[in-house]
PDB file of N, CA and C in Angstrom:
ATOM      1  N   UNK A 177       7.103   1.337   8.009  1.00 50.00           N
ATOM      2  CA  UNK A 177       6.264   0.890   6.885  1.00 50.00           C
ATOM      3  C   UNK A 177       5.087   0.040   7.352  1.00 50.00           C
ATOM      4  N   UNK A 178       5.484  -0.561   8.500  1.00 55.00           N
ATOM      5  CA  UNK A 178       4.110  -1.426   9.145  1.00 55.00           C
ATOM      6  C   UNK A 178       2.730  -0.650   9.083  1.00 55.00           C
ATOM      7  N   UNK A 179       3.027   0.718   9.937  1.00 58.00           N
ATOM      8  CA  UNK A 179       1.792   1.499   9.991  1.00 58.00           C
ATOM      9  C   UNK A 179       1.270   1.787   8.756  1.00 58.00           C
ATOM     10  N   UNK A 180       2.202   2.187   7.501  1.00 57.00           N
ATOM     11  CA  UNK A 180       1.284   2.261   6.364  1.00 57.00           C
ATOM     12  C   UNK A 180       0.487   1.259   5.505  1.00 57.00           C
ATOM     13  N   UNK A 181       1.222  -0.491   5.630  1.00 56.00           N
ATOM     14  CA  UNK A 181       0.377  -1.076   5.376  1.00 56.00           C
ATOM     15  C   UNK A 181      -0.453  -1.443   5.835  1.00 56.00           C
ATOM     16  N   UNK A 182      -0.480  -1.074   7.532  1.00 58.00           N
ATOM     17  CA  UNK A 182      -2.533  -1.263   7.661  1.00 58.00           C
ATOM     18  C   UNK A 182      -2.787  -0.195   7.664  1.00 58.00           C
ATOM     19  N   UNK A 183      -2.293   0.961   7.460  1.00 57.00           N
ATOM     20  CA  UNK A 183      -3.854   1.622   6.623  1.00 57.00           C
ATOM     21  C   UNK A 183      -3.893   1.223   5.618  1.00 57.00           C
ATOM     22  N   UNK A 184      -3.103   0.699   4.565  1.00 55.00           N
ATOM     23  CA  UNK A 184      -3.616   0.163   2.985  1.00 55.00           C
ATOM     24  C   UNK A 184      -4.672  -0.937   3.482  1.00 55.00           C
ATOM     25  N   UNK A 185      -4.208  -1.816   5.175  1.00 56.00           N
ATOM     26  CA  UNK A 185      -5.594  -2.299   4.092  1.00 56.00           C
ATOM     27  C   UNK A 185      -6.660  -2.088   4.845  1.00 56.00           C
ATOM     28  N   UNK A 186      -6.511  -1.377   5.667  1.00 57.00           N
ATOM     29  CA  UNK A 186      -8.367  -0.637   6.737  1.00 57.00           C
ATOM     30  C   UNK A 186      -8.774   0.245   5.104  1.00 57.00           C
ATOM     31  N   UNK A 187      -7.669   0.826   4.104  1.00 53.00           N
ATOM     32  CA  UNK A 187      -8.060   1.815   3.006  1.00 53.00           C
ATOM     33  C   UNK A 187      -9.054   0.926   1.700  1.00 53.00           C
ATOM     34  N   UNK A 188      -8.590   0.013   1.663  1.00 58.00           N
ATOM     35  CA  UNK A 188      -9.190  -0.582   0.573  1.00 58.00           C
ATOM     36  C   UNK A 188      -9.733  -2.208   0.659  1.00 58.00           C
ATOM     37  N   UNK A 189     -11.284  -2.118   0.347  1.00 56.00           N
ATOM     38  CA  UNK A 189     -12.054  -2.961   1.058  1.00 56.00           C
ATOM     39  C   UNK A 189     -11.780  -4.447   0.033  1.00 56.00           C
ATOM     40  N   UNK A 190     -11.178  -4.519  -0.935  1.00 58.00           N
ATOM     41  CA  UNK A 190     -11.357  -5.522  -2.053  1.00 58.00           C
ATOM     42  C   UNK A 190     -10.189  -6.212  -1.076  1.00 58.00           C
ATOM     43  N   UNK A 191      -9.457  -5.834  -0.503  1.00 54.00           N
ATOM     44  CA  UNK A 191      -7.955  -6.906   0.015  1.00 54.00           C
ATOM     45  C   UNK A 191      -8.951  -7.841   0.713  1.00 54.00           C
ATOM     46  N   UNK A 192      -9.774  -7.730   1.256  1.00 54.00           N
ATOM     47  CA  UNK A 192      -9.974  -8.642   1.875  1.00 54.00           C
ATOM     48  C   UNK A 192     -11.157  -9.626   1.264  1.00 54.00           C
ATOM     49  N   UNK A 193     -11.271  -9.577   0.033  1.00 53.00           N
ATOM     50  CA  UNK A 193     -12.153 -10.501  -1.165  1.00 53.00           C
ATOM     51  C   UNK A 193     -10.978 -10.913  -1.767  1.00 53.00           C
ATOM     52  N   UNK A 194      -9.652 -10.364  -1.881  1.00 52.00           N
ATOM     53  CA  UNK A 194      -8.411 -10.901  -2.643  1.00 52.00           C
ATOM     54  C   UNK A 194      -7.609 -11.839  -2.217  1.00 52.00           C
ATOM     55  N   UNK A 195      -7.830 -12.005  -1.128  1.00 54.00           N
ATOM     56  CA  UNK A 195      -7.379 -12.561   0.002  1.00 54.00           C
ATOM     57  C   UNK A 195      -6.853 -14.417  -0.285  1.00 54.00           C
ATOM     58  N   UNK A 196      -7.916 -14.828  -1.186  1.00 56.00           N
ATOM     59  CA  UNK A 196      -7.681 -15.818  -1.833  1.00 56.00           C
ATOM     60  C   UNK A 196      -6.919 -16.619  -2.412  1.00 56.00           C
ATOM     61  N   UNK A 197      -6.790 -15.416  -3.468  1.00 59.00           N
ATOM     62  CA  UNK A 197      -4.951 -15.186  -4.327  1.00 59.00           C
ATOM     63  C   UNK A 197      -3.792 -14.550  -4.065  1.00 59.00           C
ATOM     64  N   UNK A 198      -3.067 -15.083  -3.763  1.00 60.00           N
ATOM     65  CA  UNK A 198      -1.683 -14.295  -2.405  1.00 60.00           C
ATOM     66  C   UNK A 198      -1.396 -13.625  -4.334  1.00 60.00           C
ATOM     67  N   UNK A 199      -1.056 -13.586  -5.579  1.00 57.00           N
ATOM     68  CA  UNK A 199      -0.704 -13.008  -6.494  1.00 57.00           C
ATOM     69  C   UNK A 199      -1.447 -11.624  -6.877  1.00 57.00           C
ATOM     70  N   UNK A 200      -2.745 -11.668  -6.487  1.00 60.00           N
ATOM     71  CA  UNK A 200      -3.466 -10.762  -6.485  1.00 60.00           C
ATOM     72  C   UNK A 200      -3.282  -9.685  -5.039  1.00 60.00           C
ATOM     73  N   UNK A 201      -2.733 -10.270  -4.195  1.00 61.00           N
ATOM     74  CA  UNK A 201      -2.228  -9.199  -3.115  1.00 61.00           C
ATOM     75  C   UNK A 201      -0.889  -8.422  -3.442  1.00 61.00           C
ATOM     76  N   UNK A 202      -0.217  -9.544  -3.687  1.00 70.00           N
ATOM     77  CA  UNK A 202       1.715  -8.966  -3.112  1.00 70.00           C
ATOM     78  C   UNK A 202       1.658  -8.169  -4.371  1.00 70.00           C
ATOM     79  N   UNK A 203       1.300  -8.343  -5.564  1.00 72.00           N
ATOM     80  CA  UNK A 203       1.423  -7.025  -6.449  1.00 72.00           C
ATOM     81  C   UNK A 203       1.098  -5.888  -5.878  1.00 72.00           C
ATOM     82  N   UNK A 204      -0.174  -5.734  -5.921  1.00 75.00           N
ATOM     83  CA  UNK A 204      -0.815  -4.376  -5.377  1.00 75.00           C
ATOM     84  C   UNK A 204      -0.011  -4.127  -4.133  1.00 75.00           C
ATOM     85  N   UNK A 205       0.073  -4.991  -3.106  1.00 78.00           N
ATOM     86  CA  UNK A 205       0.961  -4.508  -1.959  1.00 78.00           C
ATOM     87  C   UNK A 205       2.725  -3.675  -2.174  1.00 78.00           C
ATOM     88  N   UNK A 206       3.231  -4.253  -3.173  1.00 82.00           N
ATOM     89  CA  UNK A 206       4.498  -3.742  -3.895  1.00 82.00           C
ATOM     90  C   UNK A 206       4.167  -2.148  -4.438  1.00 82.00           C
ATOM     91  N   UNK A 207       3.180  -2.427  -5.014  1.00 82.00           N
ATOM     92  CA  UNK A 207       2.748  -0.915  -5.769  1.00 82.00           C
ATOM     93  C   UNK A 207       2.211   0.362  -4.986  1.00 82.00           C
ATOM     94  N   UNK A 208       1.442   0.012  -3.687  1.00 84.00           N
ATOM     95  CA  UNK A 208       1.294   0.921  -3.106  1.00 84.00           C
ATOM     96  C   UNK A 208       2.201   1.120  -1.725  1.00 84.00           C
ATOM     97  N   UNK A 209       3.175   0.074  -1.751  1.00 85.00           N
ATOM     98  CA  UNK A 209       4.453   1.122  -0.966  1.00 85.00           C
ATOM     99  C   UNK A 209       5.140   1.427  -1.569  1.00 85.00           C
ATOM    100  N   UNK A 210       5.440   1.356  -2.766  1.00 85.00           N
ATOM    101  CA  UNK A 210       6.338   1.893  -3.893  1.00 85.00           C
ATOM    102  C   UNK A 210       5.559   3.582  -3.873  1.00 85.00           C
ATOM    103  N   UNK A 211       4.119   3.367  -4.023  1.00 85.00           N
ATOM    104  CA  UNK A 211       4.068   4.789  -4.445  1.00 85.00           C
ATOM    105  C   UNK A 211       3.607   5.781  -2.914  1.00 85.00           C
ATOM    106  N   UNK A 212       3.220   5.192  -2.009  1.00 83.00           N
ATOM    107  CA  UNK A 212       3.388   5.843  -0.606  1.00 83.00           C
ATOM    108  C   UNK A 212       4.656   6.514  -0.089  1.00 83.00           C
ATOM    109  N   UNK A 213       6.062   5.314  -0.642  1.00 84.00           N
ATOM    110  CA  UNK A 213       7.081   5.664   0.082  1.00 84.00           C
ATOM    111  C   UNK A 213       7.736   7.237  -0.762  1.00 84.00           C
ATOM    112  N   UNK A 214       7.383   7.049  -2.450  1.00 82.00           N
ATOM    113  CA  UNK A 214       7.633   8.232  -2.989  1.00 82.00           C
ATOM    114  C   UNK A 214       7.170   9.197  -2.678  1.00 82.00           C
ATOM    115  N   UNK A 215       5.833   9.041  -2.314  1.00 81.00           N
ATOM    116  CA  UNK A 215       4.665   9.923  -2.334  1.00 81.00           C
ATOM    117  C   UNK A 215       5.578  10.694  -0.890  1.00 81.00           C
ATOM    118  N   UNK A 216       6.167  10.154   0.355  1.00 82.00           N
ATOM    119  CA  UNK A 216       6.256  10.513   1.628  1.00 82.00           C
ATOM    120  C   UNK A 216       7.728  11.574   1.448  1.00 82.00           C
ATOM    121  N   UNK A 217       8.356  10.823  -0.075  1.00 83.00           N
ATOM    122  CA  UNK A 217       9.953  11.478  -0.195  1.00 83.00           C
ATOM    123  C   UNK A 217       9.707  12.950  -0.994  1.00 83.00           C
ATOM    124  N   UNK A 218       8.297  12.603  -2.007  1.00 78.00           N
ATOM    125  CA  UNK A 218       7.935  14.242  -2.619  1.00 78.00           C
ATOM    126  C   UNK A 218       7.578  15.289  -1.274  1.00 78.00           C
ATOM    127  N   UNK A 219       6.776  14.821  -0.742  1.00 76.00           N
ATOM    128  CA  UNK A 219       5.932  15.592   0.425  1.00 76.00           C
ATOM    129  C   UNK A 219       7.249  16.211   1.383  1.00 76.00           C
ATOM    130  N   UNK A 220       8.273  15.000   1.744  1.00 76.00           N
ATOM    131  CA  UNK A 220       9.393  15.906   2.257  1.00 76.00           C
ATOM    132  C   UNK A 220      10.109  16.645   1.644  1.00 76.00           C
ATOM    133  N   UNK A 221      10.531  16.386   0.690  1.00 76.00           N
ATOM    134  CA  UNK A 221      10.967  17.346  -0.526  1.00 76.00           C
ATOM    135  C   UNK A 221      10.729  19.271  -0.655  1.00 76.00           C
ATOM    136  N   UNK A 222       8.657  18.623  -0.670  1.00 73.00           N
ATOM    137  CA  UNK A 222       8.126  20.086  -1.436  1.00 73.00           C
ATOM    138  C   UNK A 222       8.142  20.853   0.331  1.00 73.00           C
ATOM    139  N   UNK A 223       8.199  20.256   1.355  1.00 62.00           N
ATOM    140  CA  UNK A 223       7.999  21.040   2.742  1.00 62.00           C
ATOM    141  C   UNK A 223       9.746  20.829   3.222  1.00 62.00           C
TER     142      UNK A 223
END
């Protein structure tokens, strides 16, 4: 999971203007390994 959260954040340039508010990170950070890790269990799934 390490490797996918830095690409989340080389992927999206606002983390590092958010950076400020740790509440404004760890959400979004929850949400996009929530939907990466599904995203990785469909992809094995449909192949």
């Amino acid at each position: 999971t390490t490797s996918s959260t830095s690409t989340l954040y080389s992927t999206y340039p606002y983390w590092q203007c958010a950076h400020q508010s740790k509440l404004i990170i760890v959400i979004p950070i929850k949400l996009f390994t929530m939907i990466v890790f599904i995203g990785h269990k469909v992809i094995i799934l449909f192949t």
